[in-house]
JSON list of C-alpha atoms in Angstrom, two decimals:
[
{"chain": "D", "resi": 379, "resn": "ASP", "atom": "CA", "xyz": [74.49, -62.19, -11.72]},
{"chain": "D", "resi": 380, "resn": "THR", "atom": "CA", "xyz": [74.92, -64.12, -14.92]},
{"chain": "D", "resi": 381, "resn": "GLU", "atom": "CA", "xyz": [71.72, -65.33, -16.52]},
{"chain": "D", "resi": 382, "resn": "VAL", "atom": "CA", "xyz": [73.50, -68.19, -18.23]},
{"chain": "D", "resi": 383, "resn": "THR", "atom": "CA", "xyz": [74.67, -70.70, -15.67]},
{"chain": "D", "resi": 384, "resn": "GLN", "atom": "CA", "xyz": [77.06, -73.55, -16.32]},
{"chain": "D", "resi": 385, "resn": "THR", "atom": "CA", "xyz": [78.00, -76.58, -14.25]},
{"chain": "D", "resi": 386, "resn": "PRO", "atom": "CA", "xyz": [80.45, -77.81, -13.25]},
{"chain": "D", "resi": 387, "resn": "LYS", "atom": "CA", "xyz": [82.91, -74.91, -13.06]},
{"chain": "D", "resi": 388, "resn": "HIS", "atom": "CA", "xyz": [85.84, -77.32, -13.21]},
{"chain": "D", "resi": 389, "resn": "LEU", "atom": "CA", "xyz": [86.02, -80.89, -14.48]},
{"chain": "D", "resi": 390, "resn": "VAL", "atom": "CA", "xyz": [88.94, -83.29, -14.61]},
{"chain": "D", "resi": 391, "resn": "MET", "atom": "CA", "xyz": [88.33, -86.49, -16.54]},
{"chain": "D", "resi": 392, "resn": "GLY", "atom": "CA", "xyz": [90.28, -89.40, -17.85]},
{"chain": "D", "resi": 393, "resn": "MET", "atom": "CA", "xyz": [90.36, -90.31, -21.50]},
{"chain": "D", "resi": 394, "resn": "THR", "atom": "CA", "xyz": [88.01, -93.26, -20.93]},
{"chain": "D", "resi": 395, "resn": "ASN", "atom": "CA", "xyz": [85.47, -91.37, -18.83]},
{"chain": "D", "resi": 396, "resn": "LYS", "atom": "CA", "xyz": [82.01, -90.17, -19.81]},
{"chain": "D", "resi": 397, "resn": "LYS", "atom": "CA", "xyz": [80.95, -86.84, -18.38]},
{"chain": "D", "resi": 398, "resn": "SER", "atom": "CA", "xyz": [78.56, -84.00, -19.21]},
{"chain": "D", "resi": 399, "resn": "LEU", "atom": "CA", "xyz": [78.63, -80.24, -19.09]},
{"chain": "D", "resi": 400, "resn": "LYS", "atom": "CA", "xyz": [75.34, -78.51, -18.33]},
{"chain": "D", "resi": 401, "resn": "CYS", "atom": "CA", "xyz": [74.00, -75.07, -19.14]},
{"chain": "D", "resi": 402, "resn": "GLU", "atom": "CA", "xyz": [70.80, -73.24, -18.31]},
{"chain": "D", "resi": 403, "resn": "GLN", "atom": "CA", "xyz": [69.71, -69.82, -19.53]},
{"chain": "D", "resi": 404, "resn": "HIS", "atom": "CA", "xyz": [67.10, -67.64, -17.86]},
{"chain": "D", "resi": 405, "resn": "MET", "atom": "CA", "xyz": [66.83, -64.99, -20.58]},
{"chain": "D", "resi": 406, "resn": "GLY", "atom": "CA", "xyz": [63.99, -66.42, -22.65]},
{"chain": "D", "resi": 407, "resn": "HIS", "atom": "CA", "xyz": [66.36, -66.82, -25.59]},
{"chain": "D", "resi": 408, "resn": "ARG", "atom": "CA", "xyz": [65.68, -69.21, -28.46]},
{"chain": "D", "resi": 409, "resn": "ALA", "atom": "CA", "xyz": [69.25, -69.94, -29.52]},
{"chain": "D", "resi": 410, "resn": "MET", "atom": "CA", "xyz": [71.97, -71.62, -27.47]},
{"chain": "D", "resi": 411, "resn": "TYR", "atom": "CA", "xyz": [75.59, -72.23, -28.28]},
{"chain": "D", "resi": 412, "resn": "TRP", "atom": "CA", "xyz": [78.63, -74.20, -27.24]},
{"chain": "D", "resi": 413, "resn": "TYR", "atom": "CA", "xyz": [82.03, -72.60, -27.73]},
{"chain": "D", "resi": 414, "resn": "LYS", "atom": "CA", "xyz": [85.51, -73.89, -26.95]},
{"chain": "D", "resi": 415, "resn": "GLN", "atom": "CA", "xyz": [88.26, -71.50, -25.97]},
{"chain": "D", "resi": 416, "resn": "LYS", "atom": "CA", "xyz": [91.96, -72.26, -25.70]},
{"chain": "D", "resi": 417, "resn": "ALA", "atom": "CA", "xyz": [94.44, -69.94, -23.99]},
{"chain": "D", "resi": 418, "resn": "LYS", "atom": "CA", "xyz": [95.06, -66.63, -25.77]},
{"chain": "D", "resi": 419, "resn": "LYS", "atom": "CA", "xyz": [92.58, -67.52, -28.53]},
{"chain": "D", "resi": 420, "resn": "PRO", "atom": "CA", "xyz": [89.06, -66.25, -29.23]},
{"chain": "D", "resi": 421, "resn": "PRO", "atom": "CA", "xyz": [86.06, -68.50, -28.59]},
{"chain": "D", "resi": 422, "resn": "GLU", "atom": "CA", "xyz": [85.60, -71.11, -31.30]},
{"chain": "D", "resi": 423, "resn": "LEU", "atom": "CA", "xyz": [82.06, -72.12, -32.23]},
{"chain": "D", "resi": 424, "resn": "MET", "atom": "CA", "xyz": [81.16, -75.79, -31.81]},
{"chain": "D", "resi": 425, "resn": "PHE", "atom": "CA", "xyz": [77.36, -76.08, -31.98]},
{"chain": "D", "resi": 426, "resn": "VAL", "atom": "CA", "xyz": [74.29, -73.91, -32.36]},
{"chain": "D", "resi": 427, "resn": "TYR", "atom": "CA", "xyz": [70.77, -74.88, -31.31]},
{"chain": "D", "resi": 428, "resn": "SER", "atom": "CA", "xyz": [67.86, -72.86, -32.61]},
{"chain": "D", "resi": 429, "resn": "TYR", "atom": "CA", "xyz": [64.40, -73.54, -31.17]},
{"chain": "D", "resi": 430, "resn": "GLU", "atom": "CA", "xyz": [65.79, -76.72, -29.60]},
{"chain": "D", "resi": 431, "resn": "LYS", "atom": "CA", "xyz": [67.03, -78.09, -32.93]},
{"chain": "D", "resi": 432, "resn": "LEU", "atom": "CA", "xyz": [70.67, -78.45, -33.89]},
{"chain": "D", "resi": 433, "resn": "SER", "atom": "CA", "xyz": [71.27, -75.91, -36.63]},
{"chain": "D", "resi": 434, "resn": "ILE", "atom": "CA", "xyz": [75.07, -75.74, -36.81]},
{"chain": "D", "resi": 435, "resn": "ASN", "atom": "CA", "xyz": [77.73, -78.34, -36.10]},
{"chain": "D", "resi": 436, "resn": "GLU", "atom": "CA", "xyz": [81.15, -76.91, -36.92]},
{"chain": "D", "resi": 437, "resn": "SER", "atom": "CA", "xyz": [82.60, -80.31, -37.85]},
{"chain": "D", "resi": 438, "resn": "VAL", "atom": "CA", "xyz": [83.12, -81.18, -34.21]},
{"chain": "D", "resi": 439, "resn": "PRO", "atom": "CA", "xyz": [84.44, -84.72, -33.47]},
{"chain": "D", "resi": 440, "resn": "SER", "atom": "CA", "xyz": [81.77, -87.19, -32.39]},
{"chain": "D", "resi": 441, "resn": "ARG", "atom": "CA", "xyz": [83.37, -87.53, -28.96]},
{"chain": "D", "resi": 442, "resn": "PHE", "atom": "CA", "xyz": [81.44, -84.31, -28.24]},
{"chain": "D", "resi": 443, "resn": "SER", "atom": "CA", "xyz": [77.68, -84.83, -28.30]},
{"chain": "D", "resi": 444, "resn": "PRO", "atom": "CA", "xyz": [75.29, -81.92, -27.70]},
{"chain": "D", "resi": 445, "resn": "GLU", "atom": "CA", "xyz": [71.77, -82.20, -26.40]},
{"chain": "D", "resi": 446, "resn": "CYS", "atom": "CA", "xyz": [69.06, -79.59, -25.97]},
{"chain": "D", "resi": 447, "resn": "PRO", "atom": "CA", "xyz": [66.27, -80.99, -23.73]},
{"chain": "D", "resi": 448, "resn": "ASN", "atom": "CA", "xyz": [64.28, -77.73, -23.90]},
{"chain": "D", "resi": 449, "resn": "SER", "atom": "CA", "xyz": [64.72, -74.10, -24.84]},
{"chain": "D", "resi": 450, "resn": "SER", "atom": "CA", "xyz": [66.42, -73.28, -21.52]},
{"chain": "D", "resi": 451, "resn": "LEU", "atom": "CA", "xyz": [68.77, -76.23, -21.17]},
{"chain": "D", "resi": 452, "resn": "LEU", "atom": "CA", "xyz": [71.81, -77.32, -23.11]},
{"chain": "D", "resi": 453, "resn": "ASN", "atom": "CA", "xyz": [74.13, -80.22, -22.39]},
{"chain": "D", "resi": 454, "resn": "LEU", "atom": "CA", "xyz": [77.43, -81.32, -23.84]},
{"chain": "D", "resi": 455, "resn": "HIS", "atom": "CA", "xyz": [78.19, -85.01, -23.41]},
{"chain": "D", "resi": 456, "resn": "LEU", "atom": "CA", "xyz": [81.85, -85.93, -23.40]},
{"chain": "D", "resi": 457, "resn": "HIS", "atom": "CA", "xyz": [83.30, -89.35, -24.14]},
{"chain": "D", "resi": 458, "resn": "ALA", "atom": "CA", "xyz": [86.78, -90.63, -24.99]},
{"chain": "D", "resi": 459, "resn": "LEU", "atom": "CA", "xyz": [88.30, -87.19, -25.00]},
{"chain": "D", "resi": 460, "resn": "GLN", "atom": "CA", "xyz": [91.93, -86.41, -25.72]},
{"chain": "D", "resi": 461, "resn": "PRO", "atom": "CA", "xyz": [94.30, -84.22, -23.68]},
{"chain": "D", "resi": 462, "resn": "GLU", "atom": "CA", "xyz": [94.17, -81.61, -26.45]},
{"chain": "D", "resi": 463, "resn": "ASP", "atom": "CA", "xyz": [90.46, -81.20, -25.71]},
{"chain": "D", "resi": 464, "resn": "SER", "atom": "CA", "xyz": [91.38, -79.51, -22.44]},
{"chain": "D", "resi": 465, "resn": "ALA", "atom": "CA", "xyz": [89.98, -75.99, -22.66]},
{"chain": "D", "resi": 466, "resn": "LEU", "atom": "CA", "xyz": [87.38, -73.57, -21.36]},
{"chain": "D", "resi": 467, "resn": "TYR", "atom": "CA", "xyz": [83.93, -74.60, -22.63]},
{"chain": "D", "resi": 468, "resn": "LEU", "atom": "CA", "xyz": [81.51, -71.74, -22.91]},
{"chain": "D", "resi": 469, "resn": "CYS", "atom": "CA", "xyz": [77.76, -71.92, -23.18]},
{"chain": "D", "resi": 470, "resn": "ALA", "atom": "CA", "xyz": [75.98, -68.89, -24.62]},
{"chain": "D", "resi": 471, "resn": "SER", "atom": "CA", "xyz": [72.51, -67.79, -25.62]},
{"chain": "D", "resi": 472, "resn": "SER", "atom": "CA", "xyz": [70.92, -65.18, -27.86]},
{"chain": "D", "resi": 473, "resn": "GLN", "atom": "CA", "xyz": [67.46, -64.08, -28.94]},
{"chain": "D", "resi": 474, "resn": "GLY", "atom": "CA", "xyz": [67.77, -66.14, -32.11]},
{"chain": "D", "resi": 475, "resn": "ALA", "atom": "CA", "xyz": [70.37, -67.83, -34.28]},
{"chain": "D", "resi": 476, "resn": "GLN", "atom": "CA", "xyz": [69.65, -65.30, -37.03]},
{"chain": "D", "resi": 477, "resn": "SER", "atom": "CA", "xyz": [69.21, -62.36, -34.70]},
{"chain": "D", "resi": 478, "resn": "LEU", "atom": "CA", "xyz": [71.38, -59.27, -35.02]},
{"chain": "D", "resi": 479, "resn": "ARG", "atom": "CA", "xyz": [71.53, -59.07, -31.22]},
{"chain": "D", "resi": 480, "resn": "PRO", "atom": "CA", "xyz": [74.44, -60.14, -29.04]},
{"chain": "D", "resi": 481, "resn": "ILE", "atom": "CA", "xyz": [75.16, -63.48, -27.51]},
{"chain": "D", "resi": 482, "resn": "TYR", "atom": "CA", "xyz": [75.65, -63.77, -23.76]},
{"chain": "D", "resi": 483, "resn": "PHE", "atom": "CA", "xyz": [78.13, -66.17, -22.25]},
{"chain": "D", "resi": 484, "resn": "GLY", "atom": "CA", "xyz": [77.97, -68.23, -19.09]},
{"chain": "D", "resi": 485, "resn": "GLU", "atom": "CA", "xyz": [80.93, -68.38, -16.75]},
{"chain": "D", "resi": 486, "resn": "GLY", "atom": "CA", "xyz": [82.33, -71.40, -18.50]},
{"chain": "D", "resi": 487, "resn": "SER", "atom": "CA", "xyz": [83.45, -74.88, -17.53]},
{"chain": "D", "resi": 488, "resn": "TRP", "atom": "CA", "xyz": [87.17, -75.56, -17.30]},
{"chain": "D", "resi": 489, "resn": "LEU", "atom": "CA", "xyz": [87.86, -79.03, -18.63]},
{"chain": "D", "resi": 490, "resn": "THR", "atom": "CA", "xyz": [91.09, -80.91, -18.07]},
{"chain": "D", "resi": 491, "resn": "VAL", "atom": "CA", "xyz": [91.57, -84.27, -19.79]},
{"chain": "D", "resi": 492, "resn": "VAL", "atom": "CA", "xyz": [94.24, -86.45, -18.23]},
{"chain": "K", "resi": 961, "resn": "GLN", "atom": "CA", "xyz": [92.46, -60.62, -45.07]},
{"chain": "K", "resi": 962, "resn": "LYS", "atom": "CA", "xyz": [91.16, -61.93, -41.77]},
{"chain": "K", "resi": 963, "resn": "GLU", "atom": "CA", "xyz": [87.42, -61.54, -41.24]},
{"chain": "K", "resi": 964, "resn": "VAL", "atom": "CA", "xyz": [87.78, -59.51, -38.03]},
{"chain": "K", "resi": 965, "resn": "GLU", "atom": "CA", "xyz": [91.17, -58.07, -37.17]},
{"chain": "K", "resi": 966, "resn": "GLN", "atom": "CA", "xyz": [92.49, -56.68, -33.93]},
{"chain": "K", "resi": 967, "resn": "ASN", "atom": "CA", "xyz": [95.98, -55.81, -32.78]},
{"chain": "K", "resi": 968, "resn": "SER", "atom": "CA", "xyz": [96.88, -58.44, -30.21]},
{"chain": "K", "resi": 969, "resn": "GLY", "atom": "CA", "xyz": [98.83, -56.01, -28.04]},
{"chain": "K", "resi": 970, "resn": "PRO", "atom": "CA", "xyz": [99.60, -55.72, -25.26]},
{"chain": "K", "resi": 971, "resn": "LEU", "atom": "CA", "xyz": [98.44, -52.14, -25.26]},
{"chain": "K", "resi": 972, "resn": "SER", "atom": "CA", "xyz": [99.85, -50.43, -22.19]},
{"chain": "K", "resi": 973, "resn": "VAL", "atom": "CA", "xyz": [98.37, -47.17, -20.94]},
{"chain": "K", "resi": 974, "resn": "PRO", "atom": "CA", "xyz": [98.91, -45.28, -17.67]},
{"chain": "K", "resi": 975, "resn": "GLU", "atom": "CA", "xyz": [96.12, -45.06, -15.15]},
{"chain": "K", "resi": 976, "resn": "GLY", "atom": "CA", "xyz": [93.76, -42.20, -15.95]},
{"chain": "K", "resi": 977, "resn": "ALA", "atom": "CA", "xyz": [94.59, -42.15, -19.67]},
{"chain": "K", "resi": 978, "resn": "ILE", "atom": "CA", "xyz": [92.32, -42.98, -22.59]},
{"chain": "K", "resi": 979, "resn": "ALA", "atom": "CA", "xyz": [92.73, -46.46, -24.01]},
{"chain": "K", "resi": 980, "resn": "SER", "atom": "CA", "xyz": [91.84, -46.83, -27.69]},
{"chain": "K", "resi": 981, "resn": "LEU", "atom": "CA", "xyz": [91.14, -50.28, -29.09]},
{"chain": "K", "resi": 982, "resn": "ASN", "atom": "CA", "xyz": [90.53, -50.85, -32.78]},
{"chain": "K", "resi": 983, "resn": "CYS", "atom": "CA", "xyz": [88.89, -53.51, -34.89]},
{"chain": "K", "resi": 984, "resn": "THR", "atom": "CA", "xyz": [88.46, -53.85, -38.65]},
{"chain": "K", "resi": 985, "resn": "TYR", "atom": "CA", "xyz": [86.16, -56.28, -40.44]},
{"chain": "K", "resi": 986, "resn": "SER", "atom": "CA", "xyz": [85.90, -57.60, -43.96]},
{"chain": "K", "resi": 987, "resn": "ASP", "atom": "CA", "xyz": [82.14, -57.85, -44.55]},
{"chain": "K", "resi": 988, "resn": "ARG", "atom": "CA", "xyz": [80.80, -54.54, -45.83]},
{"chain": "K", "resi": 989, "resn": "GLY", "atom": "CA", "xyz": [77.22, -55.63, -45.17]},
{"chain": "K", "resi": 990, "resn": "SER", "atom": "CA", "xyz": [77.66, -56.26, -41.43]},
{"chain": "K", "resi": 991, "resn": "GLN", "atom": "CA", "xyz": [75.09, -54.55, -39.20]},
{"chain": "K", "resi": 992, "resn": "SER", "atom": "CA", "xyz": [75.92, -55.58, -35.63]},
{"chain": "K", "resi": 993, "resn": "PHE", "atom": "CA", "xyz": [79.11, -55.02, -33.68]},
{"chain": "K", "resi": 994, "resn": "PHE", "atom": "CA", "xyz": [80.03, -55.91, -30.12]},
{"chain": "K", "resi": 995, "resn": "TRP", "atom": "CA", "xyz": [82.82, -55.50, -27.61]},
{"chain": "K", "resi": 996, "resn": "TYR", "atom": "CA", "xyz": [83.49, -58.08, -24.93]},
{"chain": "K", "resi": 997, "resn": "ARG", "atom": "CA", "xyz": [85.85, -57.84, -21.99]},
{"chain": "K", "resi": 998, "resn": "GLN", "atom": "CA", "xyz": [87.53, -61.01, -20.83]},
{"chain": "K", "resi": 999, "resn": "TYR", "atom": "CA", "xyz": [89.54, -61.15, -17.63]},
{"chain": "K", "resi": 1000, "resn": "SER", "atom": "CA", "xyz": [92.20, -63.83, -17.37]},
{"chain": "K", "resi": 1001, "resn": "GLY", "atom": "CA", "xyz": [90.57, -67.13, -16.48]},
{"chain": "K", "resi": 1002, "resn": "LYS", "atom": "CA", "xyz": [87.02, -65.79, -16.90]},
{"chain": "K", "resi": 1003, "resn": "SER", "atom": "CA", "xyz": [84.42, -65.86, -19.65]},
{"chain": "K", "resi": 1004, "resn": "PRO", "atom": "CA", "xyz": [83.76, -62.99, -22.10]},
{"chain": "K", "resi": 1005, "resn": "GLU", "atom": "CA", "xyz": [81.42, -60.30, -20.81]},
{"chain": "K", "resi": 1006, "resn": "LEU", "atom": "CA", "xyz": [79.46, -58.09, -23.21]},
{"chain": "K", "resi": 1007, "resn": "ILE", "atom": "CA", "xyz": [80.24, -54.43, -22.56]},
{"chain": "K", "resi": 1008, "resn": "MET", "atom": "CA", "xyz": [79.04, -52.60, -25.69]},
{"chain": "K", "resi": 1009, "resn": "SER", "atom": "CA", "xyz": [76.79, -53.15, -28.69]},
{"chain": "K", "resi": 1010, "resn": "ILE", "atom": "CA", "xyz": [76.67, -50.73, -31.63]},
{"chain": "K", "resi": 1011, "resn": "TYR", "atom": "CA", "xyz": [74.57, -50.88, -34.76]},
{"chain": "K", "resi": 1012, "resn": "SER", "atom": "CA", "xyz": [74.67, -47.39, -36.31]},
{"chain": "K", "resi": 1013, "resn": "ASN", "atom": "CA", "xyz": [77.48, -45.18, -37.56]},
{"chain": "K", "resi": 1014, "resn": "GLY", "atom": "CA", "xyz": [78.81, -42.76, -34.97]},
{"chain": "K", "resi": 1015, "resn": "ASP", "atom": "CA", "xyz": [79.48, -42.92, -31.27]},
{"chain": "K", "resi": 1016, "resn": "LYS", "atom": "CA", "xyz": [77.70, -44.72, -28.47]},
{"chain": "K", "resi": 1017, "resn": "GLU", "atom": "CA", "xyz": [78.63, -43.90, -24.91]},
{"chain": "K", "resi": 1018, "resn": "ASP", "atom": "CA", "xyz": [78.09, -45.94, -21.76]},
{"chain": "K", "resi": 1019, "resn": "GLY", "atom": "CA", "xyz": [79.84, -44.63, -18.69]},
{"chain": "K", "resi": 1020, "resn": "ARG", "atom": "CA", "xyz": [83.57, -44.59, -19.33]},
{"chain": "K", "resi": 1021, "resn": "PHE", "atom": "CA", "xyz": [83.18, -46.61, -22.52]},
{"chain": "K", "resi": 1022, "resn": "THR", "atom": "CA", "xyz": [82.56, -45.19, -25.99]},
{"chain": "K", "resi": 1023, "resn": "ALA", "atom": "CA", "xyz": [82.11, -47.37, -29.05]},
{"chain": "K", "resi": 1024, "resn": "GLN", "atom": "CA", "xyz": [82.67, -45.79, -32.45]},
{"chain": "K", "resi": 1025, "resn": "LEU", "atom": "CA", "xyz": [81.47, -47.28, -35.73]},
{"chain": "K", "resi": 1026, "resn": "ASN", "atom": "CA", "xyz": [82.42, -46.30, -39.26]},
{"chain": "K", "resi": 1027, "resn": "LYS", "atom": "CA", "xyz": [80.79, -48.68, -41.72]},
{"chain": "K", "resi": 1028, "resn": "ALA", "atom": "CA", "xyz": [82.27, -46.97, -44.79]},
{"chain": "K", "resi": 1029, "resn": "SER", "atom": "CA", "xyz": [85.78, -47.63, -43.49]},
{"chain": "K", "resi": 1030, "resn": "GLN", "atom": "CA", "xyz": [84.77, -50.95, -41.93]},
{"chain": "K", "resi": 1031, "resn": "TYR", "atom": "CA", "xyz": [86.14, -50.30, -38.49]},
{"chain": "K", "resi": 1032, "resn": "VAL", "atom": "CA", "xyz": [84.81, -50.18, -34.98]},
{"chain": "K", "resi": 1033, "resn": "SER", "atom": "CA", "xyz": [86.69, -48.90, -31.98]},
{"chain": "K", "resi": 1034, "resn": "LEU", "atom": "CA", "xyz": [86.34, -48.82, -28.22]},
{"chain": "K", "resi": 1035, "resn": "LEU", "atom": "CA", "xyz": [87.56, -45.93, -26.11]},
{"chain": "K", "resi": 1036, "resn": "ILE", "atom": "CA", "xyz": [87.99, -46.34, -22.38]},
{"chain": "K", "resi": 1037, "resn": "ARG", "atom": "CA", "xyz": [88.27, -43.02, -20.57]},
{"chain": "K", "resi": 1038, "resn": "ASP", "atom": "CA", "xyz": [89.98, -42.63, -17.20]},
{"chain": "K", "resi": 1039, "resn": "SER", "atom": "CA", "xyz": [91.47, -46.12, -17.53]},
{"chain": "K", "resi": 1040, "resn": "GLN", "atom": "CA", "xyz": [91.81, -48.06, -14.28]},
{"chain": "K", "resi": 1041, "resn": "PRO", "atom": "CA", "xyz": [94.01, -51.05, -13.43]},
{"chain": "K", "resi": 1042, "resn": "SER", "atom": "CA", "xyz": [90.76, -53.03, -13.17]},
{"chain": "K", "resi": 1043, "resn": "ASP", "atom": "CA", "xyz": [90.26, -52.44, -16.92]},
{"chain": "K", "resi": 1044, "resn": "SER", "atom": "CA", "xyz": [93.30, -54.65, -17.60]},
{"chain": "K", "resi": 1045, "resn": "ALA", "atom": "CA", "xyz": [91.85, -57.50, -19.64]},
{"chain": "K", "resi": 1046, "resn": "THR", "atom": "CA", "xyz": [91.55, -58.83, -23.17]},
{"chain": "K", "resi": 1047, "resn": "TYR", "atom": "CA", "xyz": [88.98, -57.01, -25.28]},
{"chain": "K", "resi": 1048, "resn": "LEU", "atom": "CA", "xyz": [87.29, -59.03, -28.02]},
{"chain": "K", "resi": 1049, "resn": "CYS", "atom": "CA", "xyz": [85.58, -57.44, -30.99]},
{"chain": "K", "resi": 1050, "resn": "ALA", "atom": "CA", "xyz": [82.72, -59.43, -32.54]},
{"chain": "K", "resi": 1051, "resn": "VAL", "atom": "CA", "xyz": [80.80, -58.85, -35.75]},
{"chain": "K", "resi": 1052, "resn": "ILE", "atom": "CA", "xyz": [77.70, -60.53, -37.13]},
{"chain": "K", "resi": 1053, "resn": "PHE", "atom": "CA", "xyz": [78.35, -61.14, -40.81]},
{"chain": "K", "resi": 1054, "resn": "SER", "atom": "CA", "xyz": [75.52, -60.45, -43.23]},
{"chain": "K", "resi": 1055, "resn": "GLY", "atom": "CA", "xyz": [73.91, -63.34, -45.07]},
{"chain": "K", "resi": 1056, "resn": "THR", "atom": "CA", "xyz": [75.30, -66.08, -42.85]},
{"chain": "K", "resi": 1057, "resn": "TYR", "atom": "CA", "xyz": [74.56, -64.39, -39.50]},
{"chain": "K", "resi": 1058, "resn": "LYS", "atom": "CA", "xyz": [77.85, -65.86, -38.34]},
{"chain": "K", "resi": 1059, "resn": "TYR", "atom": "CA", "xyz": [79.21, -64.33, -35.15]},
{"chain": "K", "resi": 1060, "resn": "ILE", "atom": "CA", "xyz": [82.89, -63.69, -35.89]},
{"chain": "K", "resi": 1061, "resn": "PHE", "atom": "CA", "xyz": [85.35, -62.82, -33.14]},
{"chain": "K", "resi": 1062, "resn": "GLY", "atom": "CA", "xyz": [88.61, -60.99, -33.53]},
{"chain": "K", "resi": 1063, "resn": "THR", "atom": "CA", "xyz": [91.65, -62.44, -31.79]},
{"chain": "K", "resi": 1064, "resn": "GLY", "atom": "CA", "xyz": [91.40, -59.85, -29.01]},
{"chain": "K", "resi": 1065, "resn": "THR", "atom": "CA", "xyz": [93.57, -57.01, -27.75]},
{"chain": "K", "resi": 1066, "resn": "ARG", "atom": "CA", "xyz": [95.24, -57.35, -24.38]},
{"chain": "K", "resi": 1067, "resn": "LEU", "atom": "CA", "xyz": [95.07, -54.10, -22.43]},
{"chain": "K", "resi": 1068, "resn": "LYS", "atom": "CA", "xyz": [97.33, -53.34, -19.48]},
{"chain": "K", "resi": 1069, "resn": "VAL", "atom": "CA", "xyz": [96.59, -50.28, -17.38]},
{"chain": "K", "resi": 1070, "resn": "LEU", "atom": "CA", "xyz": [99.62, -49.31, -15.36]},
{"chain": "K", "resi": 1071, "resn": "ALA", "atom": "CA", "xyz": [99.08, -47.91, -11.86]}
]
C-alpha cells in the first residue's frame, strides 16, 4: 500500500473551473513535492515544500497554487487552466528537501482540461 | 551534455534473460542514485537506491554504481513479462540537492 495518497485519481475540468488536488503522506517526511508528468516524459518538478514552507517554485504559472496546511498534507489549487495542462500530477515526499534519501510518489491524479 | 542520460529504448529482451539498463550523469559530486519503475498509466515506484560504488542486490534486481565513470546501471535477472515498464534513473546533484531524472528506458520482455 502506498503511503502517499492522492485524490482524486481522475479529474476533468473546464477552463473556467476551480478545483483542487489533494495529497497526504503517512511517512513522517518533512518535504513534499508536486510534479507534473506528460506522456513519455520524466516527472517535471513544480513545487517543493520543506517543513511546511514553500522552498522551490520552478517558475510555475500562477494558475497553479500550492498549499501545505501541515507537514502531512499538500494541496494544489487549479484555476483557469489550459488544455495543455492536462497531465499526470504526482505528489511525492521525502525525509527532507536536502536529504540524500529518495522521494516516494503517490499514485497520481490524472487531470484533463477541456 | 544532459544531466542524467538514459537510452530511451525500447530495450527488448526474451523472457528469462538478463536486462541491462544504463544511466550516466554529469555531476561528479553526486552521492545518491535511484531506479524507479513506471508501468504505463501508473506513477513511478522506487525499486533500488544505491549510494556506494559497487553492486547492490535486491531479489532479481542488481544496481551497479561506478562514480569514477559516472554511471549507474540496473540489471534485472530472469526477466519476466511483468517487468515490461519504463525504468527511470534519478540522481541527487551535489550542492543543489536537485533530484534529476533521466528520460527513462522502456523495457519490453518478450514471452
